[in-house]
Coordinates of N, CA and C in Angstrom, one line a residue:
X1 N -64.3 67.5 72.8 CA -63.5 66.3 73.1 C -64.4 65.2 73.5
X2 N -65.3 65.7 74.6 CA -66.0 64.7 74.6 C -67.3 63.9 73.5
X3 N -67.6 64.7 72.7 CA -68.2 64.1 71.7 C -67.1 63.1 70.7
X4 N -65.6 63.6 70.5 CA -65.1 62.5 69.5 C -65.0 61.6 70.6
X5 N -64.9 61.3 71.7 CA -64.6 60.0 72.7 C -65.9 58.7 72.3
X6 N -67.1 59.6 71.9 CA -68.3 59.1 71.8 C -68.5 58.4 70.2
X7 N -67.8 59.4 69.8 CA -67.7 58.8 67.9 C -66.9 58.1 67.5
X8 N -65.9 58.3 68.3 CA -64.9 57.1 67.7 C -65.4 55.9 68.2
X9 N -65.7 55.3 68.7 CA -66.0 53.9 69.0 C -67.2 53.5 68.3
X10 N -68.2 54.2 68.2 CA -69.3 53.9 66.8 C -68.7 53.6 65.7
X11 N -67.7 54.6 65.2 CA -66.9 54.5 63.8 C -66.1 53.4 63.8
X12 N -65.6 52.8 64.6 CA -64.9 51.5 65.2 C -65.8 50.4 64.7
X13 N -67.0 50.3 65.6 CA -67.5 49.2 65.5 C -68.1 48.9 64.1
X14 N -68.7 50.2 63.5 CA -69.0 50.3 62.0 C -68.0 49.7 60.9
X15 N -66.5 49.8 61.4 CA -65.7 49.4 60.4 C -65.8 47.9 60.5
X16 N -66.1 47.6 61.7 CA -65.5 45.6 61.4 C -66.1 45.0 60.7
X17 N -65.2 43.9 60.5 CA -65.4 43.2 58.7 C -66.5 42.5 58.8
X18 N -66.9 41.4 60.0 CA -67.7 40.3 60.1 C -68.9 40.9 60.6
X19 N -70.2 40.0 61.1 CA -70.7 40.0 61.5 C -71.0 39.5 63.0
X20 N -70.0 39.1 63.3 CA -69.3 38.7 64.6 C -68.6 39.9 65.4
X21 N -67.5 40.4 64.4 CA -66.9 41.7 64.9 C -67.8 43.0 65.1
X22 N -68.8 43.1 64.2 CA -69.7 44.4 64.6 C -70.7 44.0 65.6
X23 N -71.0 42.7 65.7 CA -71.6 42.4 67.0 C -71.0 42.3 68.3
X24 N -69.3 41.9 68.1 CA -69.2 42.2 69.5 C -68.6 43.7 70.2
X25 N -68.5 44.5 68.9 CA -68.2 46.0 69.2 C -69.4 46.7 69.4
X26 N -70.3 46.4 68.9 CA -71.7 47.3 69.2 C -72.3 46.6 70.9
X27 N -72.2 45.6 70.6 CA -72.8 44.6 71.8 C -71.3 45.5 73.1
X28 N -70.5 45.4 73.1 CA -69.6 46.2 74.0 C -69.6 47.3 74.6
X29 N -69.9 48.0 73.4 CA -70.4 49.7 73.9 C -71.8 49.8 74.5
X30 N -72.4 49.2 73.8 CA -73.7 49.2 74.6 C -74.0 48.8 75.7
X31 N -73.3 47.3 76.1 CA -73.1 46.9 77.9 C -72.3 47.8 78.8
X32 N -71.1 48.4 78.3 CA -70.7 49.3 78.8 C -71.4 50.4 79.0
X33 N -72.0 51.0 78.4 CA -72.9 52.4 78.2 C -73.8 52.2 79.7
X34 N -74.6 50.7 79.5 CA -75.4 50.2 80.4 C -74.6 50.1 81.6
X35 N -73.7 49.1 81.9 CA -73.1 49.1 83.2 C -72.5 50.6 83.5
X36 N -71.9 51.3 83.0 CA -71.7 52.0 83.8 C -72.7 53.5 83.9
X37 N -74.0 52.8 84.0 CA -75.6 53.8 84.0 C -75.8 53.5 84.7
X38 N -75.9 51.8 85.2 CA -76.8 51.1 86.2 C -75.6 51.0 87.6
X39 N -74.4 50.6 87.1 CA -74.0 50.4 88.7 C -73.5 51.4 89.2
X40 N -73.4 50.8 90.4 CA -72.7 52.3 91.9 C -71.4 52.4 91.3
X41 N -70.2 51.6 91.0 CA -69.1 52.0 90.5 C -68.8 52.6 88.9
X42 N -68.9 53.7 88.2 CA -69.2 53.6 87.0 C -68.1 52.6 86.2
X43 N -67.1 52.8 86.5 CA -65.9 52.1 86.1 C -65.9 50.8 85.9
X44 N -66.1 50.2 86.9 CA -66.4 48.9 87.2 C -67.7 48.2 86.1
X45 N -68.6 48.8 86.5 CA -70.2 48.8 85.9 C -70.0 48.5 84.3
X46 N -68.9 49.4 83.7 CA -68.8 49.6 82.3 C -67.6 48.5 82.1
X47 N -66.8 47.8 83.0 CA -65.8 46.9 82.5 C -66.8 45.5 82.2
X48 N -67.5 45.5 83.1 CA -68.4 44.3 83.3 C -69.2 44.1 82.3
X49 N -69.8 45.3 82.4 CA -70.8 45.4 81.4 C -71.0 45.2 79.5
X50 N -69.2 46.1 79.3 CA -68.4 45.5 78.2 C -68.2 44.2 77.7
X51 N -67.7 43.6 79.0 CA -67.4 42.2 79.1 C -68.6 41.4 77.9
X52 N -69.7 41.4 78.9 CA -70.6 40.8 78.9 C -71.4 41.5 77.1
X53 N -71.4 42.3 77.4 CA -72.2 42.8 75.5 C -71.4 42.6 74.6
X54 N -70.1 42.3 74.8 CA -68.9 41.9 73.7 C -69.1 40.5 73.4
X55 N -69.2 39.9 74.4 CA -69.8 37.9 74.7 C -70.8 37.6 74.1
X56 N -72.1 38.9 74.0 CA -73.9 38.1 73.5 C -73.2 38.9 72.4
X57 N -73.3 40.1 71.6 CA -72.8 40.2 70.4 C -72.4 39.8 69.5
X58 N -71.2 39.2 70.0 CA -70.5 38.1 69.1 C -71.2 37.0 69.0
X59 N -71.9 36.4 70.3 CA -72.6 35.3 69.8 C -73.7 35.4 69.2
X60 N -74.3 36.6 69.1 CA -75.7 36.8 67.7 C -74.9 37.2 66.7
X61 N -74.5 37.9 66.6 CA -73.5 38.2 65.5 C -72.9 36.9 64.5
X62 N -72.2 36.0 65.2 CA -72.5 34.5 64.9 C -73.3 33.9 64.3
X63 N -74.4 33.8 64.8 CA -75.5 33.6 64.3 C -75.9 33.8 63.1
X64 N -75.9 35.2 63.0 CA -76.1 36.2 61.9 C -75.5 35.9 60.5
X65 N -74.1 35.1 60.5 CA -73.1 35.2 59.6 C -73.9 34.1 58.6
X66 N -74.7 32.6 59.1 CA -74.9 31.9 58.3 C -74.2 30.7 58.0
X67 N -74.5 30.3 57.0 CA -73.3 29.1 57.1 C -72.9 28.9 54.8
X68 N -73.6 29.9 54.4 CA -73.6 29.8 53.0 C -74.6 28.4 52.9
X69 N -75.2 27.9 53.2 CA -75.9 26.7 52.7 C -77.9 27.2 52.5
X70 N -78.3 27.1 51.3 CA -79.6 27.2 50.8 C -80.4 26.3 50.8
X71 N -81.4 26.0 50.9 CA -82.9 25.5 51.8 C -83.6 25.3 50.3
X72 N -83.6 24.0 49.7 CA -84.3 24.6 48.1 C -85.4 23.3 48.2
X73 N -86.0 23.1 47.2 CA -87.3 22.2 47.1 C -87.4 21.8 45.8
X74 N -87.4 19.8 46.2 CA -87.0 19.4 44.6 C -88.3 19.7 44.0
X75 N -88.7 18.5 42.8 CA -89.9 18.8 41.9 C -91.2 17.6 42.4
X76 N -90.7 17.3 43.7 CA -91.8 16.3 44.8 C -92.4 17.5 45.9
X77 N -91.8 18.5 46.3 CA -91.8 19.2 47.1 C -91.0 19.1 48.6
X78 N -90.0 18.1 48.5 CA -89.5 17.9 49.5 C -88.3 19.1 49.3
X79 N -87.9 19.3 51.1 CA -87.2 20.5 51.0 C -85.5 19.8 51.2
X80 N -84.4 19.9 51.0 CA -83.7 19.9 51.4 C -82.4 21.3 51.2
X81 N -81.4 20.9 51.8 CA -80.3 21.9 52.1 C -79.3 21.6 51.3
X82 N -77.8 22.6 50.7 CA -77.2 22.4 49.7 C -76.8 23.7 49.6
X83 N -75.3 23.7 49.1 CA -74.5 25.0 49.4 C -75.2 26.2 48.7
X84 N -74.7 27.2 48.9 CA -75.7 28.1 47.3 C -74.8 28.9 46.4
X85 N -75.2 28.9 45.9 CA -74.8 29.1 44.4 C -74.1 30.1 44.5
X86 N -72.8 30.3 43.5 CA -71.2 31.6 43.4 C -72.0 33.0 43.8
X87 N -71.8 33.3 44.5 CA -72.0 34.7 44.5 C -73.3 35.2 45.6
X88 N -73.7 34.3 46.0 CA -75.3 34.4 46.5 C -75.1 34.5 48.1

């Protein structure tokens, strides 16, 4: 029992769509894992700590996602930015 308590929430975080949503489920378990390692209340330790890995997660995760815009270089060599191309 206690090993599926442990799996299902990996399998969870594995499913979400974004790169936002798997950052802030991996980022959650992991602060939780940590708070409730590090502090005197486990309970507490792991709400907090949730909290907080769910918060930076999502905001690297964010990060992560992009914005679809490509970085290309005309035939001067100057660089500019511009959406990118169907499928890419």
């Amino acid at each position: 029992m206690k090993k599926l308590i442990v799996v299902i929430p990996f399998l969870l975080a594995a499913a979400a769509c974004t790169p936002t949503q798997q950052g802030a489920a991996i980022g959650g378990l992991g602060g939780a894992a940590v708070g409730a390692a590090v502090a005197g209340n486990e309970v507490e330790g792991a709400v907090i700590g949730g909290a907080v890995g769910a918060i930076a997660g999502a905001l690297v995760g964010r990060a992560a996602e992009g914005s679809n815009q490509c970085i290309y270089r005309d035939e001067y060599g100057r660089r500019y930015t511009a959406a990118c191309p169907r499928g890419y």
